Coordinates of C-alpha atoms in Angstrom, one line a residue:
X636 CA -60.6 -30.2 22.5
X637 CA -60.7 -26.4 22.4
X638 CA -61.5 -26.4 26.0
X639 CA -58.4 -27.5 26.9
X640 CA -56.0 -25.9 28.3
X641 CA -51.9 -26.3 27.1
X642 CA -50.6 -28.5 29.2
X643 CA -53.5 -30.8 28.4
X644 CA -53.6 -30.3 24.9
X645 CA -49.7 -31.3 24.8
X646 CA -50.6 -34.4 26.2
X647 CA -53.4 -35.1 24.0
X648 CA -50.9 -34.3 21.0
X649 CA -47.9 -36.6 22.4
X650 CA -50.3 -39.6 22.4
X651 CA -51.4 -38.8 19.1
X652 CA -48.6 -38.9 17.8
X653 CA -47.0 -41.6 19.4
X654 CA -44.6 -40.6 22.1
X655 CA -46.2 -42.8 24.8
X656 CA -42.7 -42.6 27.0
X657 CA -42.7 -38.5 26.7
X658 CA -46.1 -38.0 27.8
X659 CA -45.7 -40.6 31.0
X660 CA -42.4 -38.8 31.8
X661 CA -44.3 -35.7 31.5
X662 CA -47.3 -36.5 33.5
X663 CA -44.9 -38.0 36.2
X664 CA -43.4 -34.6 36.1
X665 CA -46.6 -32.2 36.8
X666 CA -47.4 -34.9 39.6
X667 CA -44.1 -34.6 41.0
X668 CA -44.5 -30.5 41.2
X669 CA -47.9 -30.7 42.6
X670 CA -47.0 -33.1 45.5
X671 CA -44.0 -30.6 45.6
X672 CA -46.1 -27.3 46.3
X673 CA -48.6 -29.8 48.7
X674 CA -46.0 -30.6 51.0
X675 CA -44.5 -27.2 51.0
X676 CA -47.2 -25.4 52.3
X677 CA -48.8 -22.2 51.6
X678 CA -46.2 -20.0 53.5
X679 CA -43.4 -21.3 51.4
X680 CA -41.8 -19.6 48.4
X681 CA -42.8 -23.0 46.1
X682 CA -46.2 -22.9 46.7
X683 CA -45.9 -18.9 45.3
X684 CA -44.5 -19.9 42.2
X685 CA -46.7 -20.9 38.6
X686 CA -47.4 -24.5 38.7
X687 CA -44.8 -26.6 36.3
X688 CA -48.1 -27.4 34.0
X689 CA -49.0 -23.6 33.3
X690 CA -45.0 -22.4 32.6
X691 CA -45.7 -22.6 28.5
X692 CA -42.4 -21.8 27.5
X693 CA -40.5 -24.3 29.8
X694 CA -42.6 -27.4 28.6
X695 CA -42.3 -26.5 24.8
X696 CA -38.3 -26.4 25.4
X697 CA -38.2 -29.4 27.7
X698 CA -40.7 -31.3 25.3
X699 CA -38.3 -30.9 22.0
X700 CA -35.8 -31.9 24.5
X701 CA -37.6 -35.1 25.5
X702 CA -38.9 -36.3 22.3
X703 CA -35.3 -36.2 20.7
X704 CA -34.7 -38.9 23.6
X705 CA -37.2 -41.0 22.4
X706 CA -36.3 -40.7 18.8
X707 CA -32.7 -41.3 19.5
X708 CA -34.1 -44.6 21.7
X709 CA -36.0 -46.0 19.1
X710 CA -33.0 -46.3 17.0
X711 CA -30.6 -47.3 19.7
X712 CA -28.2 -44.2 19.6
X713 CA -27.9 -44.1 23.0
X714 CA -25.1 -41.8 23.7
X715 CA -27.6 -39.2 21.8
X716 CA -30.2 -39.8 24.3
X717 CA -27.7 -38.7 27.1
X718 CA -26.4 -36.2 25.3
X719 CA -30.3 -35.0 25.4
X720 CA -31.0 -35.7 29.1
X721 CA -28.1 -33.9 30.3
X722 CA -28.5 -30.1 27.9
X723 CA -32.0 -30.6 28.9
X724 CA -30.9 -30.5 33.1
X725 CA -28.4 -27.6 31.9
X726 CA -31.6 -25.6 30.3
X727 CA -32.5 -25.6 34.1
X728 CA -29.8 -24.8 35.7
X729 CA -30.5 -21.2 35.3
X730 CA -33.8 -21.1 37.8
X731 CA -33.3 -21.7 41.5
X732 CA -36.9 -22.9 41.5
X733 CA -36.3 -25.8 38.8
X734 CA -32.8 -27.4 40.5
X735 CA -35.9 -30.1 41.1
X736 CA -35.8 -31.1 37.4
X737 CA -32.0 -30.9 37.2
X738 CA -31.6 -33.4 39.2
X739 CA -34.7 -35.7 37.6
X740 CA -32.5 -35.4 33.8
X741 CA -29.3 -36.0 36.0
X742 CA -30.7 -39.4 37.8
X743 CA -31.9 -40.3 34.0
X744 CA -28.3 -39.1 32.9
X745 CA -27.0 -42.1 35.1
X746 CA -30.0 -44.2 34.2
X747 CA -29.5 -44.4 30.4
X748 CA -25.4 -44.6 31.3
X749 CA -26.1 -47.7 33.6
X750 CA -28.3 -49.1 31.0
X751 CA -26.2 -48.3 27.9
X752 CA -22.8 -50.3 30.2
X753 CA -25.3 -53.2 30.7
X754 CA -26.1 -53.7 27.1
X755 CA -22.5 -53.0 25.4
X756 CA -21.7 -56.1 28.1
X757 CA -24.7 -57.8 27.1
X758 CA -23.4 -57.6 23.4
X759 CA -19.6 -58.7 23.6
X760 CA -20.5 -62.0 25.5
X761 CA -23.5 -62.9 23.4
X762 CA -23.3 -61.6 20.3
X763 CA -19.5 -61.1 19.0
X764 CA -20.2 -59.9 15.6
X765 CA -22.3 -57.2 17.2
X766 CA -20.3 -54.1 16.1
X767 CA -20.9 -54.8 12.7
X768 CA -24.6 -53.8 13.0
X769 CA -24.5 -50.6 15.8
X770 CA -24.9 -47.9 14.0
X771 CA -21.5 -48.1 11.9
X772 CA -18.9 -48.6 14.9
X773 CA -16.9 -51.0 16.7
X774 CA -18.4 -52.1 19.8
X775 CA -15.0 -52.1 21.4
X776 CA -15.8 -48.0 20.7
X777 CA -19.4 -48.0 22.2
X778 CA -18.6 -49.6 25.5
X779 CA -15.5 -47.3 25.8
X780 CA -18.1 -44.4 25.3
X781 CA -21.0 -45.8 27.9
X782 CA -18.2 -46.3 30.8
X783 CA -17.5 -43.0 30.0
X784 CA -20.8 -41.3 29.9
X785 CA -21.2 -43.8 33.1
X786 CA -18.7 -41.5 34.8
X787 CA -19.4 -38.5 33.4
X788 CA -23.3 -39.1 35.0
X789 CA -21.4 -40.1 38.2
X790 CA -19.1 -36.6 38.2
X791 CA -22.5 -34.4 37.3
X792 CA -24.3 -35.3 40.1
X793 CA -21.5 -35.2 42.6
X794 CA -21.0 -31.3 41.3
X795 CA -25.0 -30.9 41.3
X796 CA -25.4 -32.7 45.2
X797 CA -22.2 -29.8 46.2
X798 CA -23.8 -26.8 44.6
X799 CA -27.1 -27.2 46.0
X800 CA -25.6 -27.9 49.4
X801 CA -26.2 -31.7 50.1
X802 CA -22.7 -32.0 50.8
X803 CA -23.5 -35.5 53.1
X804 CA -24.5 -36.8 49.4
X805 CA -22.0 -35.4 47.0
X806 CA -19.2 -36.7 49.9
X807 CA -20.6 -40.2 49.6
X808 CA -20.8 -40.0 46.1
X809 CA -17.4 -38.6 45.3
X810 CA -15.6 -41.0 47.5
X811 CA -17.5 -43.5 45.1
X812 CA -16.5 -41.8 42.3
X813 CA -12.6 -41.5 43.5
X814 CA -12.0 -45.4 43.9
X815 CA -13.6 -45.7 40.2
X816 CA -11.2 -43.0 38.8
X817 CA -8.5 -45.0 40.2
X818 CA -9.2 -48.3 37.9
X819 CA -10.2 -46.0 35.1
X820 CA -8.5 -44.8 32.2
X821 CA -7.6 -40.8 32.5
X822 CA -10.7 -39.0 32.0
X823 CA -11.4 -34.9 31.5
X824 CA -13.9 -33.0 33.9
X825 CA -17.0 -32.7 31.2
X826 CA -18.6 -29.8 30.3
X827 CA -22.1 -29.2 31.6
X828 CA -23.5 -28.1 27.8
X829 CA -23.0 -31.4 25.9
X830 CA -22.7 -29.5 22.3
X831 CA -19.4 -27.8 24.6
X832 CA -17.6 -30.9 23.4
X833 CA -17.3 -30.2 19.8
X834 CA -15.3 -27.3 20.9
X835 CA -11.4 -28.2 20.3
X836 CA -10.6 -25.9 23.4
X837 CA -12.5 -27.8 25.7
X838 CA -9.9 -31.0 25.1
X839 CA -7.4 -28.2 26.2
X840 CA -8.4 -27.0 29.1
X841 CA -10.6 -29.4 30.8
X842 CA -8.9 -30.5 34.0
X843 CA -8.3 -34.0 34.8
X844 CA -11.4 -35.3 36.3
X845 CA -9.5 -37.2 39.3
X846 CA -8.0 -34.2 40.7
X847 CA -11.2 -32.3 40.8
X848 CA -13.3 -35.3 42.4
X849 CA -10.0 -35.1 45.1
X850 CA -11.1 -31.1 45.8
X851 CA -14.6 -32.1 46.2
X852 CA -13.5 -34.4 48.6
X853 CA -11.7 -31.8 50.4
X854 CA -14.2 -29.2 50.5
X855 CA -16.8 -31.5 52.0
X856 CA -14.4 -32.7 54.6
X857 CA -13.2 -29.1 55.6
X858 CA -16.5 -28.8 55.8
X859 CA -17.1 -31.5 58.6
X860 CA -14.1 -30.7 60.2
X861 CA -15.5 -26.7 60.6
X862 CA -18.8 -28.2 61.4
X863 CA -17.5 -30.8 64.1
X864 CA -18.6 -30.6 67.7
X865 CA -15.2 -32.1 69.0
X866 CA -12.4 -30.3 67.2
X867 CA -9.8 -32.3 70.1
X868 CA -9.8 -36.1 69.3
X869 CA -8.4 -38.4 66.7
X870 CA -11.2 -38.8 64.6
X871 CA -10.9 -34.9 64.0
X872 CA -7.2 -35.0 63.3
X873 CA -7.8 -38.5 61.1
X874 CA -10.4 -36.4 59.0
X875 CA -7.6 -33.6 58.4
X876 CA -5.2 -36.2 57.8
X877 CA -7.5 -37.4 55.1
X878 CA -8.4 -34.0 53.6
X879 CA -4.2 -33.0 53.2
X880 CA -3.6 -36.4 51.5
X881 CA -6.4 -35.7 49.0
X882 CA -5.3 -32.4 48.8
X883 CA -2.3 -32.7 47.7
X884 CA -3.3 -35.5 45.3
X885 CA -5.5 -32.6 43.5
X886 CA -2.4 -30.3 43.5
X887 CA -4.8 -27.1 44.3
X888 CA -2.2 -25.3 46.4
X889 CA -5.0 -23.5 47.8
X890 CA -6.8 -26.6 49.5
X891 CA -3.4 -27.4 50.9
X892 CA -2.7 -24.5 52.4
X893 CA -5.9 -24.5 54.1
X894 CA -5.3 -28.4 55.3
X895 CA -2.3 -26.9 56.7
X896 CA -3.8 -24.1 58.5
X897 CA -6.5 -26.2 59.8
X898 CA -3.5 -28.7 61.4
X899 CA -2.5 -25.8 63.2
X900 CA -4.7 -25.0 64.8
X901 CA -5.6 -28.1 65.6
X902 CA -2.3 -28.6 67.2
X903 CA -2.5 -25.5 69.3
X904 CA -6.1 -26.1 70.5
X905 CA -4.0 -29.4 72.1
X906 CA -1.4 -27.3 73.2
X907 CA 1.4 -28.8 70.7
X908 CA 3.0 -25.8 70.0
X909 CA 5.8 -27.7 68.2
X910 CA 3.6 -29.4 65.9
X911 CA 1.5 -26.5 66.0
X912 CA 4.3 -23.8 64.5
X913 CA 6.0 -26.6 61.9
X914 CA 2.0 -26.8 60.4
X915 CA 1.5 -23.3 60.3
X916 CA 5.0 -21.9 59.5
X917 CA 4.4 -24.4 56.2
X918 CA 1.4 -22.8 55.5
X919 CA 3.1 -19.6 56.0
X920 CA 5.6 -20.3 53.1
X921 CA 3.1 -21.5 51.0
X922 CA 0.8 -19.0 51.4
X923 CA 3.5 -16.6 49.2
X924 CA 2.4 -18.2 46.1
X925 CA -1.4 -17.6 47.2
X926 CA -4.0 -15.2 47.0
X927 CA -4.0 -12.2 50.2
X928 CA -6.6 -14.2 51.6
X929 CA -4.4 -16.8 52.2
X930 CA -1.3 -14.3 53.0
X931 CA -3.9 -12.7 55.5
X932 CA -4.6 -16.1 57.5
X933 CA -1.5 -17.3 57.6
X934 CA 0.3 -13.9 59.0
X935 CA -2.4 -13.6 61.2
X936 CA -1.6 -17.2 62.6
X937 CA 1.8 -17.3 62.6
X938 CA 1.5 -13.5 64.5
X939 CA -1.5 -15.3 67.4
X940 CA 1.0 -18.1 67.4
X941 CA 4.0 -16.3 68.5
X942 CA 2.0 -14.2 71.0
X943 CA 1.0 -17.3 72.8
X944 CA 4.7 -18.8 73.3
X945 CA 6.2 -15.1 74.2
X946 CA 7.7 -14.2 71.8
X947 CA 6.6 -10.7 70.8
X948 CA 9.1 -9.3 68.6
X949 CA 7.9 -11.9 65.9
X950 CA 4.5 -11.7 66.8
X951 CA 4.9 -7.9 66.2
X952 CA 6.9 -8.6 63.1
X953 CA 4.1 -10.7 61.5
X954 CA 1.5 -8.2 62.5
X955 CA 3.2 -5.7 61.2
X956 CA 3.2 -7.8 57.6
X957 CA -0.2 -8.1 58.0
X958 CA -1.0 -5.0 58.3
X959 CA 0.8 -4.2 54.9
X960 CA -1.0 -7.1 53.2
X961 CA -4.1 -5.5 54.1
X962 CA -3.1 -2.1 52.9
X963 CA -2.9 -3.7 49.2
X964 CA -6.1 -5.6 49.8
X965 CA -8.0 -1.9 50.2
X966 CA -10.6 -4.0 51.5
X967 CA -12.3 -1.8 54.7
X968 CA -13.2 -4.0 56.4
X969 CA -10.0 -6.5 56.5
X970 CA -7.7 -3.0 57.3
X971 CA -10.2 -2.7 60.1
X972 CA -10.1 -5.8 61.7
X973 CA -6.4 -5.9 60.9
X974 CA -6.1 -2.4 62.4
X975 CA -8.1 -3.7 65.8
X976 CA -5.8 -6.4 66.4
X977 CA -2.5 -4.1 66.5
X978 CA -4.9 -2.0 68.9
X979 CA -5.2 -5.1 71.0
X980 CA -1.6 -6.3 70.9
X981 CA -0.1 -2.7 71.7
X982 CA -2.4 -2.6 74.5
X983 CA -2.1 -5.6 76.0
X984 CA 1.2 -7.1 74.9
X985 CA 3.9 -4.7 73.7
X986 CA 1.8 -2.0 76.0
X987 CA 3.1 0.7 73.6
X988 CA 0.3 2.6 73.7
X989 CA 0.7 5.6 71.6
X990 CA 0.5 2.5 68.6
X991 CA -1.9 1.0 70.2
X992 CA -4.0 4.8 69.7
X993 CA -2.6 5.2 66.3
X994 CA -4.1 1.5 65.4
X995 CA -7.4 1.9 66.5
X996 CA -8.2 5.4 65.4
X997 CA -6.9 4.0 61.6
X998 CA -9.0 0.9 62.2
X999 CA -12.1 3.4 63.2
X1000 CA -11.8 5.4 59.9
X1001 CA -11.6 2.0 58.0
X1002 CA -14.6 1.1 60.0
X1003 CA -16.8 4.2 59.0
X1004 CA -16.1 3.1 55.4
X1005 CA -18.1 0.2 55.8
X1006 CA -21.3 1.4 57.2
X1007 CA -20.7 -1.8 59.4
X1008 CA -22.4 -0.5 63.1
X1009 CA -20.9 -3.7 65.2
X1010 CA -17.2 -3.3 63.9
X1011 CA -17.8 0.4 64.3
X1012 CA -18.6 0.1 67.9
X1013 CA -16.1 -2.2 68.8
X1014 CA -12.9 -0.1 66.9
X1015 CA -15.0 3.0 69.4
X1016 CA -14.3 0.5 72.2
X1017 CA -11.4 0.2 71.3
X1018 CA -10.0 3.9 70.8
X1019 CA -11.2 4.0 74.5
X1020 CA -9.6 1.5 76.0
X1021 CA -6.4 2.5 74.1
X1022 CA -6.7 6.0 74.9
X1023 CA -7.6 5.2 78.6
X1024 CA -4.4 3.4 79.1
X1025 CA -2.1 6.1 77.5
X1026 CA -3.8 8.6 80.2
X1027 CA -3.0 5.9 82.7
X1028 CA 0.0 5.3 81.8
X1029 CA 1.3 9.2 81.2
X1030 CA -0.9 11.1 83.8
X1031 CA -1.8 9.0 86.3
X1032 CA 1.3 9.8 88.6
X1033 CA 0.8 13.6 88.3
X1034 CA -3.0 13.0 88.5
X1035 CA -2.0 12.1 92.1
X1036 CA 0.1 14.8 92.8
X1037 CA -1.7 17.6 90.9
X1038 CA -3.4 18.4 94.3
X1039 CA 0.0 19.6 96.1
X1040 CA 2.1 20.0 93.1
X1041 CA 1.6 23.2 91.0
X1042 CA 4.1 22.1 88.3
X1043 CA 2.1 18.9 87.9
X1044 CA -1.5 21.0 88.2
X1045 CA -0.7 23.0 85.4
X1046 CA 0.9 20.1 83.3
X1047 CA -2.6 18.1 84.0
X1048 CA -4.3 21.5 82.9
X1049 CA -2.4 21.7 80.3
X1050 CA -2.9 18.3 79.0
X1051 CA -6.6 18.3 79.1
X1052 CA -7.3 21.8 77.4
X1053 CA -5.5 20.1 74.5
X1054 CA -7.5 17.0 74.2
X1055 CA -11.1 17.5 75.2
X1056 CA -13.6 20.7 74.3
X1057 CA -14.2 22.2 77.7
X1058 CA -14.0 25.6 79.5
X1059 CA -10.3 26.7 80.5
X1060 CA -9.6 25.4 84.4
X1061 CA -7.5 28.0 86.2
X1062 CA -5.2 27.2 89.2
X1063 CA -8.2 28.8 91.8
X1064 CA -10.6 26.9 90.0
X1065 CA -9.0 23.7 90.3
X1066 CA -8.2 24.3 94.1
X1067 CA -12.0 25.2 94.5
X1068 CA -13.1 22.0 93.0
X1069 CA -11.0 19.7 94.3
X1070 CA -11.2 21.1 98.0
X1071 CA -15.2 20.8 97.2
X1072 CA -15.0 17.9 96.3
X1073 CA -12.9 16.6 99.0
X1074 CA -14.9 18.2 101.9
X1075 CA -18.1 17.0 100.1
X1076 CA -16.5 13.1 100.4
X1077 CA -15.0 14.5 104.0
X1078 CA -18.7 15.4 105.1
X1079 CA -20.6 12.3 103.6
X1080 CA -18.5 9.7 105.2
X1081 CA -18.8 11.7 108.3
X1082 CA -22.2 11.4 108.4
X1083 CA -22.0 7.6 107.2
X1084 CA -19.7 7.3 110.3
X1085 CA -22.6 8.9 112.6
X1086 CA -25.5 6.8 111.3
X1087 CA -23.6 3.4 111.9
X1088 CA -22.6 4.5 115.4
X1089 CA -26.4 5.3 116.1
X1090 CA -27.7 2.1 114.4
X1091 CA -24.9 0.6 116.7
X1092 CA -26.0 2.6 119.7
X1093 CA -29.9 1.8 119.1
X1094 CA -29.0 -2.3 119.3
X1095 CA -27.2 -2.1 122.4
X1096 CA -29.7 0.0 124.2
X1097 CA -32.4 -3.1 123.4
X1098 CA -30.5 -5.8 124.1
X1099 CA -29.9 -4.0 128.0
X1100 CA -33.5 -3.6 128.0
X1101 CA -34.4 -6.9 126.8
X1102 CA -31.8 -8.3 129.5

């Protein structure tokens, strides 16, 4: 016996003393985790961890755990045995690496449920003096309690699939979950930690369980509908259809306002700017009583919206909102993006380009702050092209007649020594330059001229030969 290690011992102990169902569970366990790391590979981060077997202070924890099960199942209490399962899944909830053995005490959370519902039927039909004998209460009581707990397993595992990111399965199981809260009597989100329920406060704040089942609903379809391929056909605009329904069913403002965005856009993508603006001019109002997250979308798309049907003053109007929202944010990197896009609507649209400047130098100092090199590089894009079009704009006529025109010379002069770093240009300078550099381009095309009237000269002579 002494050469055994712990995991071994614990299972020579459990049969020893009795616990036949603990040590089989257990043993199904450490197979599951090796089969685990196998099929992992070597590379992976699993295979790097200890093996399930060899983690001494998890098993003694989850082995207390799983003997009170058994315990409570030898004397029928079975609302103690999921009790049991289910602060034994949230002792693991902590580790990333054991979300595998949440979900085994979650699946035997809904086992003992399914099988505590079957008995309490079993009971009133066959035996209708039951309650009298079941451990002191009415079995009117006990069945209330297993479709509860029934549920309550049901709810779990929809939050656990979402968490973890198997939305496909949490959708499937929440829509499943929905239609059952719909027969059901009213029912309160439970707590994760059984021994939470004792708690007095927890009656008091819980939310109802129906609304929150409608939000993971939403989530998982605003999920499809960002993931979708085709964001242009019915089966799109069904699914958002769906998603506003529910949303509004949950009363989580914020889902809806994010249904209502998404319908916008949808709309416009179609080119239904009517339906488009009454969507997003919604979400607009509502998104006063949001979060500047919200306020930030919904400016921004009420502003993009405007710009595409012509009407700039708005669209300027809404920009300039957003650009206040962003201000209180004092997020960096949302003033920056902010700050780019009054660059790129001064510069394009309202073509007030000493704004459009202003914008994207304030957007480049934003940018710095972030230590973000892509958004840094585009608000220095920016500054260029906003800068470049001011020059174009203001200069470009006396650019053309600096060469003839001393008042407009000296003005360019001017102009330049105030802006860039470089030697002062004096009026016989500038004349010198520019005459070199005209006779340069004088002389160069002469001789192109010359070389193209040989090469011309050449093919004549050999076709009068050839003749």
């Amino acid at each position: 016996r002494y050469r055994l290690d712990f995991y071994e011992n614990i299972c020579l102990n459990l049969l020893q003393a009795g616990y036949h169902r603990t040590y089989s569970e257990l043993f199904e366990l450490v197979e599951v985790d090796k089969h685990r790391r196998i099929e992992a590979g070597l590379d992976s981060a699993t295979s790097t961890t200890v093996p399930f077997s060899r983690q001494i202070d998890k098993l003694q924890a989850m082995l207390k755990f799983m003997i009170d099960v058994e315990n409570a199942d030898a004397t029928q209490n079975y609302d103690e045995m999921y009790k049991k399962c289910l602060a034994t899944a949230n002792f693991f909830r902590a580790q990333k690496d054991d979300q595998w053995l949440v979900r085994h005490f979650l699946c035997k959370c809904s086992h003992i449920a399914n099988k505590t519902v079957s008995v309490m039927n079993f009971l009133s039909t066959k035996k209708p003096n039951a309650d009298e004998k079941i451990q002191g209460s009415t079995l009117s009581h006990l069945r209330e309690t297993a479709n509860r707990r029934l549920t309550e397993s049901s709810y779990h595992m929809v939050k656990f699939d979402s968490d973890t990111g198997e939305y496909s399965d949490a959708l499937r199981g929440a829509n499943i979950l929905y239609h059952e809260l719909k027969k059901s009597p009213p029912y309160l989100v439970p707590p994760e930690d059984p021994a939470a329920e004792t708690d007095d406060s927890w009656c008091i704040t819980a939310p109802s369980m129906i609304s929150v089942v409608c939000e993971q609903i939403v989530n998982c379809l605003l999920r499809q509908a960002d993931e979708a391929d085709n964001k242009r056909n019915d089966e799109y605009l069904q699914l958002l259809i769906t998603a506003e329904s529910l949303a509004n069913e949950s009363e989580n403002q914020n889902l809806v306002g994010a249904c209502k965005h998404r319908m916008g856009q949808f709309y416009e993508m179609i080119g239904d700017m009517n339906m488009a603006y009454e969507h997003t001019e919604k979400y607009y109002r509502l998104s006063k009583k949001l979060d500047n997250i919200h306020r930030l979308k919904a400016c921004r798309a009420m502003a993009e919206l405007h710009e595409k049907m012509g009407d700039l003053y708005n669209a300027r109007c809404y920009l300039t909102e957003l650009e206040g929202i962003a201000s209180e944010c004092g997020d960096p990197r949302i003033a920056a993006e902010v700050n780019m896009l009054l660059a790129d609507f001064h510069v394009t649209q309202s073509k007030e380009l000493e704004e459009a400047c202003e914008s994207a130098r304030n957007g480049f100092r934003w940018a710095l702050r972030t230590e973000n090199q892509e958004l840094t590089n585009r608000l220095r894009l920016w500054c260029g092209i906003a800068d470049g079009r001011l020059v174009e704009e203001t200069f470009l006529t006396t650019v053309l007649c600096a060469r003839t025109d001393l008042t407009a010379m000296m003005s360019l002069l001017k102009w330049r020594d105030t802006r860039i770093p470089m030697r002062k240009t004096n009026k016989e300078d500038f004349h010198r330059i520019t005459k070199c550099t005209f006779l340069e381009r004088k002389d160069r095309l002469g001789k192109q001229r010359l070389i193209t009237l040989d090469n011309t000269n050449q093919v004549a002579g050999a076709s009068a030969t050839h003749a």
